[in-house]
Amino acid sequence: MNGPQDVGGRHGFGPLILEQDEPLFHAPWEKRALAVTLAAGAMGHWSIDQTRWARENRAPAEYYATSYYKLWILAVERLLVEHGLVRPEELAEGKALFETVPPKRVLKAQDVAAVLARGAPVDRDPGPVKPRFDPGDLVRTRNLQPPGHIRLPAYARDKVGRIEALRGYHVFADASARGDEGVAHWLYTVVFDARTLWGDDAAASDTVSIDAWEPYLEHV
Amino acid sequence: MSHDHDHDHGSGSHLDDMTARVMALEKVLTEKGLIDPDALDAIIDTYETRVGPRNGARVVARAWTDPAFAEWLARDGAAAIGSMGYTGRQGEHLHAVFNTEEVHNLVVCTLCSCYPWSVLGLPPVWYKSHAYRARAVSDPRGVLAEFGLHLPAGTSLRVWDSNSEMRYLVVPRRPEGTEGWDMEALAPLVTRNSMIGTELALAPTAQKASQP
């Protein structure tokens, strides 16, 4: 999606605002937003890619006007409704009103440390699937313009770069965002000269790299 | 936030909209048995008090003092860092990148806010800001200047856009004047920003220099 989340290279966002000794949270509700999002995600009904899609799939004016953790809350509310766990009336009323689908699992306090420590690795066994590219290969990123979720930034599409490293065989974000976590592809670090991306104003020696799944790439 | 305080959903509410909204969400999920409120407290405690940039600083300081560990860290960051107990969420696929005299590394996520929580904790606001996400790739030297960092002309800048589930830890260069320092003495010189690439590691102060 050429959505508002894809800001690499955009102008107009102004200077950085750097706080000295900034707090982790800027309002008490933000820490609850973090925790609710993680605990709801731990039910196992959606992937990180579906979470990202739920945050970014909205009009640019709304996205840019919405604070970071408010986006998290809007997204988790959307996911809970889409997955049949909660109904909008319940969110509006602030109380449980209906029998809805049961959770696959519920994160209990005594399991939090172990669950967070375990994480959710997205690498998968490639089986007999061999990588198409080798380190050193020149590749062109495909000119992909899907309306759905994609992790190939717009600034790095239809550009020639070099495969630097193979990073394993990972769940494919584009499919996972649609609810299919069974698709995986080889993941590569692809390096571009900064001037390939940004023109001659960029420093000649500078580079930018992305991590790209194999379907994003073709041989030059 | 007080949790033993009933929220008035009517016009008498003194809570701001987001506080009310999140409390309502929590209440619905709790009543439906979808979340355990104590688990939320445990999650917050983890990221407020247990997981933060001191984890990463210890990884870097060890790499500075232990060549075998540095080699392992360069080859398999997730395994080397995991051996120190720093595992888990947003650190499943960690890769360490080493600054040298020739190359300085900088990490950004242009699409969202990917960040190595297991070694640096939760990201600062500036890392999540549109300003940083937009310009770190296209004008990284301008961004670094706003942090007060001016790289020598001969230094190449390598920007890592963390856009899959790979996470990056920058290993800054060991400051001069720290010869003979051990890991415990070195770790305080490693700042969070130096592990993102927006600063260098701190120079040793006279006071610190007298410690080892």
Short mmCIF file of C-alpha atoms in Angstrom, two decimals:
data_model
loop_
_atom_site.label_atom_id
_atom_site.label_comp_id
_atom_site.label_asym_id
_atom_site.label_seq_id
_atom_site.Cartn_x
_atom_site.Cartn_y
_atom_site.Cartn_z
CA MET A 1 0.00 0.00 0.00
CA ASN A 2 1.35 3.38 -0.96
CA GLY A 3 0.00 4.56 2.32
CA PRO A 4 0.83 7.23 4.85
CA GLN A 5 3.12 4.91 6.78
CA ASP A 6 5.65 4.77 3.94
CA VAL A 7 7.52 7.99 4.72
CA GLY A 8 11.10 7.20 3.62
CA GLY A 9 12.39 10.21 1.66
CA ARG A 10 9.30 12.36 2.23
CA HIS A 11 9.81 16.05 2.91
CA GLY A 12 7.95 18.41 5.17
CA PHE A 13 7.97 16.67 8.55
CA GLY A 14 10.25 19.30 10.01
CA PRO A 15 13.22 18.99 12.34
CA LEU A 16 13.65 16.26 14.93
CA ILE A 17 12.27 17.02 18.35
CA LEU A 18 14.74 15.65 20.85
CA GLU A 19 13.74 15.44 24.51
CA GLN A 20 16.36 15.23 27.21
CA ASP A 21 15.83 12.13 29.38
CA GLU A 22 12.52 11.51 27.70
CA PRO A 23 10.08 9.29 29.59
CA LEU A 24 9.11 5.93 28.09
CA PHE A 25 5.49 7.04 28.15
CA HIS A 26 4.00 10.50 27.94
CA ALA A 27 0.67 9.68 29.56
CA PRO A 28 -0.43 6.80 31.81
CA TRP A 29 -2.81 5.49 29.15
CA GLU A 30 0.10 4.94 26.76
CA LYS A 31 1.58 2.20 28.92
CA ARG A 32 -1.84 0.54 29.16
CA ALA A 33 -2.10 0.81 25.36
CA LEU A 34 1.21 -0.99 24.96
CA ALA A 35 0.21 -3.73 27.39
CA VAL A 36 -3.31 -4.22 26.00
CA THR A 37 -1.89 -4.48 22.49
CA LEU A 38 0.65 -7.12 23.51
CA ALA A 39 -1.81 -9.08 25.63
CA ALA A 40 -4.47 -9.02 22.91
CA GLY A 41 -1.89 -10.10 20.34
CA ALA A 42 -0.90 -12.98 22.60
CA MET A 43 -4.35 -14.50 22.06
CA GLY A 44 -2.92 -15.62 18.74
CA HIS A 45 -5.70 -14.47 16.43
CA TRP A 46 -3.53 -12.20 14.25
CA SER A 47 0.08 -11.68 13.18
CA ILE A 48 2.36 -8.68 13.58
CA ASP A 49 1.75 -7.97 9.89
CA GLN A 50 -2.00 -7.80 10.42
CA THR A 51 -1.33 -5.43 13.30
CA ARG A 52 0.77 -3.19 11.06
CA TRP A 53 -1.89 -3.27 8.37
CA ALA A 54 -4.57 -2.32 10.89
CA ARG A 55 -2.48 0.73 11.86
CA GLU A 56 -1.52 1.91 8.39
CA ASN A 57 -4.64 1.16 6.36
CA ARG A 58 -6.30 4.51 6.88
CA ALA A 59 -6.45 7.90 5.21
CA PRO A 60 -3.21 9.89 5.34
CA ALA A 61 -4.88 12.84 7.08
CA GLU A 62 -6.05 10.55 9.87
CA TYR A 63 -2.75 8.67 10.14
CA TYR A 64 -0.63 11.81 10.45
CA ALA A 65 -3.01 13.42 12.95
CA THR A 66 -3.05 10.38 15.24
CA SER A 67 -0.50 9.89 18.00
CA TYR A 68 1.63 6.76 18.05
CA TYR A 69 -0.11 4.88 20.83
CA LYS A 70 -3.54 6.10 19.73
CA LEU A 71 -2.84 4.35 16.42
CA TRP A 72 -2.08 1.22 18.42
CA ILE A 73 -5.43 1.46 20.20
CA LEU A 74 -7.38 2.12 17.00
CA ALA A 75 -5.66 -0.89 15.43
CA VAL A 76 -6.25 -3.32 18.28
CA GLU A 77 -9.90 -2.27 18.48
CA ARG A 78 -10.23 -2.86 14.73
CA LEU A 79 -8.58 -6.30 15.00
CA LEU A 80 -10.72 -7.37 17.94
CA VAL A 81 -13.88 -6.50 16.00
CA GLU A 82 -12.68 -8.03 12.72
CA HIS A 83 -11.81 -11.28 14.47
CA GLY A 84 -15.17 -11.50 16.21
CA LEU A 85 -13.78 -11.19 19.73
CA VAL A 86 -15.53 -7.92 20.55
CA ARG A 87 -18.42 -5.99 19.03
CA PRO A 88 -18.34 -2.24 18.41
CA GLU A 89 -21.28 -1.74 20.79
CA GLU A 90 -19.18 -3.17 23.60
CA LEU A 91 -16.33 -0.76 22.95
CA ALA A 92 -18.80 2.11 22.85
CA GLU A 93 -20.49 1.04 26.08
CA GLY A 94 -17.32 0.03 27.89
CA LYS A 95 -18.77 -3.30 29.00
CA ALA A 96 -19.19 -6.86 27.79
CA LEU A 97 -22.60 -7.39 26.22
CA PHE A 98 -22.34 -10.44 23.96
CA GLU A 99 -21.02 -13.95 23.72
CA THR A 100 -18.35 -13.72 21.04
CA VAL A 101 -15.76 -16.12 19.70
CA PRO A 102 -13.62 -17.66 22.42
CA PRO A 103 -9.93 -16.70 22.56
CA LYS A 104 -7.39 -19.27 21.41
CA ARG A 105 -5.45 -18.53 24.60
CA VAL A 106 -5.18 -15.88 27.29
CA LEU A 107 -1.88 -14.51 28.54
CA LYS A 108 -1.72 -14.95 32.32
CA ALA A 109 0.45 -12.79 34.54
CA GLN A 110 2.65 -15.69 35.62
CA ASP A 111 3.44 -16.48 31.98
CA VAL A 112 4.32 -12.96 30.84
CA ALA A 113 8.06 -13.19 31.45
CA ALA A 114 8.39 -16.49 29.61
CA VAL A 115 6.20 -15.42 26.70
CA LEU A 116 8.02 -12.12 26.20
CA ALA A 117 11.40 -13.84 26.49
CA ARG A 118 10.40 -16.44 23.93
CA GLY A 119 9.27 -13.86 21.37
CA ALA A 120 7.73 -14.93 18.10
CA PRO A 121 10.44 -15.85 15.62
CA VAL A 122 9.30 -15.67 12.00
CA ASP A 123 12.01 -17.82 10.42
CA ARG A 124 10.79 -21.11 9.00
CA ASP A 125 12.32 -24.30 7.67
CA PRO A 126 12.92 -23.79 3.94
CA GLY A 127 12.84 -27.53 3.25
CA PRO A 128 14.04 -28.08 -0.32
CA VAL A 129 13.48 -24.45 -1.37
CA LYS A 130 16.80 -22.97 -2.49
CA PRO A 131 17.51 -19.24 -2.63
CA ARG A 132 17.46 -17.76 -6.13
CA PHE A 133 20.11 -15.16 -5.35
CA ASP A 134 23.60 -15.25 -3.92
CA PRO A 135 25.55 -12.57 -2.06
CA GLY A 136 27.14 -10.28 -4.62
CA ASP A 137 24.34 -10.65 -7.18
CA LEU A 138 22.94 -7.48 -8.69
CA VAL A 139 19.15 -7.37 -8.39
CA ARG A 140 16.39 -5.00 -9.32
CA THR A 141 13.52 -4.48 -6.91
CA ARG A 142 10.20 -5.05 -8.62
CA ASN A 143 7.91 -2.14 -9.29
CA LEU A 144 5.23 -3.46 -6.97
CA GLN A 145 2.22 -1.26 -6.23
CA PRO A 146 -0.20 -3.51 -4.31
CA PRO A 147 -3.20 -2.00 -2.54
CA GLY A 148 -2.48 -4.34 0.40
CA HIS A 149 0.37 -4.55 2.89
CA ILE A 150 3.92 -4.63 1.58
CA ARG A 151 7.29 -4.20 3.29
CA LEU A 152 9.17 -2.92 0.25
CA PRO A 153 9.43 0.85 0.79
CA ALA A 154 8.34 2.97 -2.18
CA TYR A 155 11.75 4.68 -2.38
CA ALA A 156 13.37 1.29 -2.96
CA ARG A 157 11.15 0.01 -5.78
CA ASP A 158 12.43 -0.48 -9.32
CA LYS A 159 15.99 0.17 -8.15
CA VAL A 160 19.19 -1.77 -8.72
CA GLY A 161 21.04 -2.96 -5.66
CA ARG A 162 23.36 -5.73 -4.57
CA ILE A 163 22.58 -8.77 -2.46
CA GLU A 164 24.75 -8.53 0.62
CA ALA A 165 23.48 -11.36 2.77
CA LEU A 166 20.93 -14.12 3.01
CA ARG A 167 18.94 -13.65 6.25
CA GLY A 168 17.01 -16.89 6.33
CA TYR A 169 13.59 -18.07 5.26
CA HIS A 170 10.94 -15.87 6.84
CA VAL A 171 7.16 -15.59 6.99
CA PHE A 172 6.11 -13.35 4.09
CA ALA A 173 4.62 -10.14 5.44
CA ASP A 174 2.40 -9.46 2.46
CA ALA A 175 0.58 -12.80 2.87
CA SER A 176 0.68 -12.73 6.66
CA ALA A 177 -1.07 -9.35 6.65
CA ARG A 178 -3.95 -11.05 4.82
CA GLY A 179 -4.12 -13.73 7.50
CA ASP A 180 -2.01 -16.39 5.79
CA GLU A 181 1.03 -17.09 7.95
CA GLY A 182 1.85 -20.24 6.02
CA VAL A 183 3.76 -18.48 3.24
CA ALA A 184 7.50 -17.93 3.69
CA HIS A 185 10.28 -16.80 1.37
CA TRP A 186 14.00 -16.24 1.45
CA LEU A 187 14.94 -12.88 2.92
CA TYR A 188 17.96 -10.90 1.74
CA THR A 189 19.75 -7.73 2.75
CA VAL A 190 19.94 -5.60 -0.39
CA VAL A 191 22.29 -2.60 -0.48
CA PHE A 192 21.74 0.44 -2.69
CA ASP A 193 24.08 3.31 -3.39
CA ALA A 194 22.52 6.40 -1.85
CA ARG A 195 22.78 8.14 -5.24
CA THR A 196 20.72 5.40 -6.87
CA LEU A 197 17.91 6.29 -4.50
CA TRP A 198 18.34 10.01 -3.95
CA GLY A 199 20.32 11.38 -6.86
CA ASP A 200 23.58 13.23 -7.01
CA ASP A 201 22.97 15.28 -3.87
CA ALA A 202 23.60 12.16 -1.82
CA ALA A 203 27.14 11.43 -0.65
CA ALA A 204 28.94 9.19 -3.11
CA SER A 205 30.11 6.73 -0.50
CA ASP A 206 26.82 6.37 1.39
CA THR A 207 24.52 3.37 1.14
CA VAL A 208 21.07 2.32 2.29
CA SER A 209 20.01 -1.27 2.80
CA ILE A 210 16.66 -2.93 3.13
CA ASP A 211 15.58 -6.46 3.94
CA ALA A 212 13.69 -7.84 0.96
CA TRP A 213 11.82 -11.09 0.46
CA GLU A 214 12.59 -12.94 -2.76
CA PRO A 215 9.29 -12.02 -4.52
CA TYR A 216 10.38 -8.37 -4.28
CA LEU A 217 13.46 -9.04 -6.42
CA GLU A 218 14.49 -9.97 -9.93
CA HIS A 219 17.84 -10.55 -11.60
CA VAL A 220 19.25 -7.56 -13.45
CA MET B 1 -3.49 5.46 36.48
CA SER B 2 -5.79 4.44 39.28
CA HIS B 3 -7.55 1.19 38.57
CA ASP B 4 -9.85 1.24 41.58
CA HIS B 5 -11.47 4.35 40.26
CA ASP B 6 -14.69 3.92 38.36
CA HIS B 7 -14.86 5.82 35.16
CA ASP B 8 -17.99 7.87 34.60
CA HIS B 9 -18.99 7.49 30.97
CA GLY B 10 -21.42 10.35 31.20
CA SER B 11 -20.84 14.04 30.91
CA GLY B 12 -19.32 14.17 34.37
CA SER B 13 -16.14 12.40 33.21
CA HIS B 14 -12.97 14.23 34.04
CA LEU B 15 -10.82 11.79 32.10
CA ASP B 16 -9.38 12.72 28.75
CA ASP B 17 -10.68 10.84 25.72
CA MET B 18 -7.79 8.43 25.32
CA THR B 19 -7.64 7.53 29.01
CA ALA B 20 -11.36 6.81 28.93
CA ARG B 21 -11.08 4.86 25.69
CA VAL B 22 -8.26 2.62 26.87
CA MET B 23 -9.94 2.02 30.23
CA ALA B 24 -13.13 1.02 28.43
CA LEU B 25 -11.21 -1.34 26.17
CA GLU B 26 -9.44 -2.92 29.13
CA LYS B 27 -12.72 -3.34 30.97
CA VAL B 28 -14.44 -5.02 28.03
CA LEU B 29 -11.54 -7.39 27.46
CA THR B 30 -11.30 -8.24 31.15
CA GLU B 31 -15.04 -8.89 31.51
CA LYS B 32 -14.94 -11.15 28.47
CA GLY B 33 -12.00 -13.06 29.87
CA LEU B 34 -9.75 -12.12 26.95
CA ILE B 35 -7.05 -10.48 29.04
CA ASP B 36 -5.70 -10.83 32.56
CA PRO B 37 -5.25 -7.33 34.05
CA ASP B 38 -2.31 -8.59 36.12
CA ALA B 39 -0.61 -9.63 32.89
CA LEU B 40 -0.83 -6.05 31.68
CA ASP B 41 0.93 -4.86 34.81
CA ALA B 42 3.61 -7.50 34.27
CA ILE B 43 4.14 -6.39 30.68
CA ILE B 44 4.51 -2.75 31.72
CA ASP B 45 6.89 -3.68 34.53
CA THR B 46 9.02 -5.62 32.06
CA TYR B 47 9.54 -2.67 29.72
CA GLU B 48 9.73 -0.01 32.44
CA THR B 49 12.21 -1.75 34.72
CA ARG B 50 13.75 -4.89 33.18
CA VAL B 51 14.38 -4.46 29.47
CA GLY B 52 16.26 -1.41 28.32
CA PRO B 53 19.41 -0.05 26.72
CA ARG B 54 21.65 -1.28 29.52
CA ASN B 55 21.24 -4.76 27.99
CA GLY B 56 22.67 -3.52 24.73
CA ALA B 57 25.42 -1.57 26.47
CA ARG B 58 26.63 -4.77 28.12
CA VAL B 59 26.63 -6.55 24.76
CA VAL B 60 28.74 -3.78 23.24
CA ALA B 61 31.12 -3.54 26.20
CA ARG B 62 31.66 -7.28 26.07
CA ALA B 63 32.33 -7.13 22.34
CA TRP B 64 34.93 -4.43 23.02
CA THR B 65 36.75 -6.59 25.58
CA ASP B 66 36.26 -10.12 24.29
CA PRO B 67 37.39 -10.71 20.70
CA ALA B 68 35.88 -14.19 20.55
CA PHE B 69 32.51 -12.80 21.62
CA ALA B 70 32.84 -9.95 19.09
CA GLU B 71 33.46 -12.49 16.34
CA TRP B 72 30.41 -14.51 17.42
CA LEU B 73 28.33 -11.33 17.62
CA ALA B 74 29.31 -10.39 14.08
CA ARG B 75 28.54 -13.86 12.76
CA ASP B 76 25.33 -14.67 14.65
CA GLY B 77 24.04 -11.70 16.60
CA ALA B 78 20.89 -13.38 17.88
CA ALA B 79 22.80 -16.34 19.32
CA ALA B 80 25.60 -14.28 20.85
CA ILE B 81 23.18 -11.83 22.45
CA GLY B 82 20.85 -14.64 23.49
CA SER B 83 23.74 -16.24 25.37
CA MET B 84 23.72 -13.20 27.67
CA GLY B 85 20.04 -13.77 28.42
CA TYR B 86 18.70 -10.98 26.25
CA THR B 87 16.14 -12.79 24.19
CA GLY B 88 12.61 -12.27 23.12
CA ARG B 89 10.15 -9.99 21.54
CA GLN B 90 11.54 -7.70 18.82
CA GLY B 91 14.92 -9.36 19.22
CA GLU B 92 14.23 -12.66 17.52
CA HIS B 93 16.42 -11.88 14.50
CA LEU B 94 19.20 -9.62 15.67
CA HIS B 95 22.16 -8.55 13.59
CA ALA B 96 25.00 -6.50 15.04
CA VAL B 97 26.70 -3.97 12.79
CA PHE B 98 30.10 -2.61 13.74
CA ASN B 99 31.23 0.96 13.23
CA THR B 100 34.76 1.32 11.91
CA GLU B 101 37.00 4.17 10.94
CA GLU B 102 35.62 3.81 7.41
CA VAL B 103 31.92 3.10 7.98
CA HIS B 104 29.34 4.51 10.36
CA ASN B 105 26.02 2.67 10.73
CA LEU B 106 22.59 4.19 11.35
CA VAL B 107 19.32 2.33 11.94
CA VAL B 108 15.81 3.45 11.04
CA CYS B 109 12.43 1.91 10.23
CA THR B 110 10.81 4.00 7.52
CA LEU B 111 7.58 1.96 7.51
CA CYS B 112 6.81 1.85 11.23
CA SER B 113 9.00 1.65 14.31
CA CYS B 114 10.91 -1.63 14.16
CA TYR B 115 13.45 -1.55 16.96
CA PRO B 116 15.44 -4.13 18.93
CA TRP B 117 13.41 -4.11 22.14
CA SER B 118 15.34 -7.00 23.70
CA VAL B 119 18.56 -4.99 23.80
CA LEU B 120 17.38 -1.36 23.76
CA GLY B 121 13.90 -1.46 25.32
CA LEU B 122 11.12 0.60 23.79
CA PRO B 123 12.12 3.21 21.22
CA PRO B 124 12.29 6.93 22.00
CA VAL B 125 9.69 9.26 20.50
CA TRP B 126 12.11 10.69 17.96
CA TYR B 127 12.83 7.23 16.55
CA LYS B 128 9.10 6.76 15.94
CA SER B 129 8.60 10.26 14.53
CA HIS B 130 7.81 10.91 10.89
CA ALA B 131 10.69 13.39 10.75
CA TYR B 132 13.29 10.75 11.61
CA ARG B 133 11.69 7.97 9.58
CA ALA B 134 11.48 10.21 6.50
CA ARG B 135 14.93 11.73 6.52
CA ALA B 136 17.19 9.08 8.04
CA VAL B 137 17.31 7.35 4.65
CA SER B 138 17.45 10.38 2.33
CA ASP B 139 19.41 12.89 4.42
CA PRO B 140 21.19 10.87 7.07
CA ARG B 141 24.04 13.37 7.46
CA GLY B 142 21.53 16.16 8.05
CA VAL B 143 19.81 14.00 10.68
CA LEU B 144 23.10 13.25 12.40
CA ALA B 145 23.95 16.96 12.44
CA GLU B 146 20.74 17.54 14.42
CA PHE B 147 22.13 15.12 16.99
CA GLY B 148 25.38 17.07 16.98
CA LEU B 149 27.26 14.34 15.16
CA HIS B 150 29.39 15.43 12.20
CA LEU B 151 31.14 12.51 10.55
CA PRO B 152 34.57 13.01 9.03
CA ALA B 153 34.36 13.55 5.27
CA GLY B 154 36.05 10.24 4.55
CA THR B 155 33.57 8.18 6.57
CA SER B 156 30.92 6.29 4.63
CA LEU B 157 27.45 6.21 6.10
CA ARG B 158 25.47 2.98 5.99
CA VAL B 159 21.75 3.26 6.73
CA TRP B 160 19.88 0.11 7.69
CA ASP B 161 16.13 0.38 7.01
CA SER B 162 14.74 -2.25 9.37
CA ASN B 163 11.70 -3.22 7.37
CA SER B 164 11.33 -6.98 7.93
CA GLU B 165 11.64 -8.69 11.31
CA MET B 166 15.43 -8.24 11.25
CA ARG B 167 16.59 -5.94 14.05
CA TYR B 168 19.91 -4.13 14.19
CA LEU B 169 22.27 -3.22 17.00
CA VAL B 170 25.03 -0.77 16.17
CA VAL B 171 28.31 -1.53 17.92
CA PRO B 172 29.96 1.89 18.24
CA ARG B 173 33.71 2.27 18.18
CA ARG B 174 35.47 1.86 21.49
CA PRO B 175 36.47 5.29 22.78
CA GLU B 176 40.14 6.11 22.93
CA GLY B 177 41.68 6.32 26.37
CA THR B 178 39.92 3.21 27.65
CA GLU B 179 42.78 0.77 27.25
CA GLY B 180 42.69 -1.80 30.03
CA TRP B 181 39.11 -0.98 31.08
CA ASP B 182 36.91 -3.95 31.78
CA MET B 183 33.33 -4.56 30.64
CA GLU B 184 31.78 -3.06 33.77
CA ALA B 185 33.74 0.15 33.37
CA LEU B 186 33.07 0.42 29.66
CA ALA B 187 29.31 -0.24 29.63
CA PRO B 188 28.39 3.24 31.00
CA LEU B 189 30.10 4.80 27.98
CA VAL B 190 27.67 3.05 25.64
CA THR B 191 24.59 5.22 25.13
CA ARG B 192 21.32 4.11 23.67
CA ASN B 193 21.71 6.53 20.78
CA SER B 194 25.18 5.21 20.03
CA MET B 195 23.59 1.78 19.52
CA ILE B 196 21.13 3.27 17.00
CA GLY B 197 23.93 5.22 15.35
CA THR B 198 22.86 8.78 16.09
CA GLU B 199 25.76 9.35 18.52
CA LEU B 200 29.19 8.00 19.27
CA ALA B 201 30.05 6.21 22.50
CA LEU B 202 30.98 8.63 25.27
CA ALA B 203 34.58 9.67 25.77
CA PRO B 204 35.95 8.65 29.15
CA THR B 205 35.87 11.41 31.74
CA ALA B 206 38.80 12.01 34.05
CA GLN B 207 36.75 10.59 36.89
CA LYS B 208 35.88 7.44 35.02
CA ALA B 209 39.41 7.04 33.81
CA SER B 210 40.57 6.72 37.39
CA GLN B 211 38.16 3.90 38.17
CA PRO B 212 39.56 0.80 36.52
#
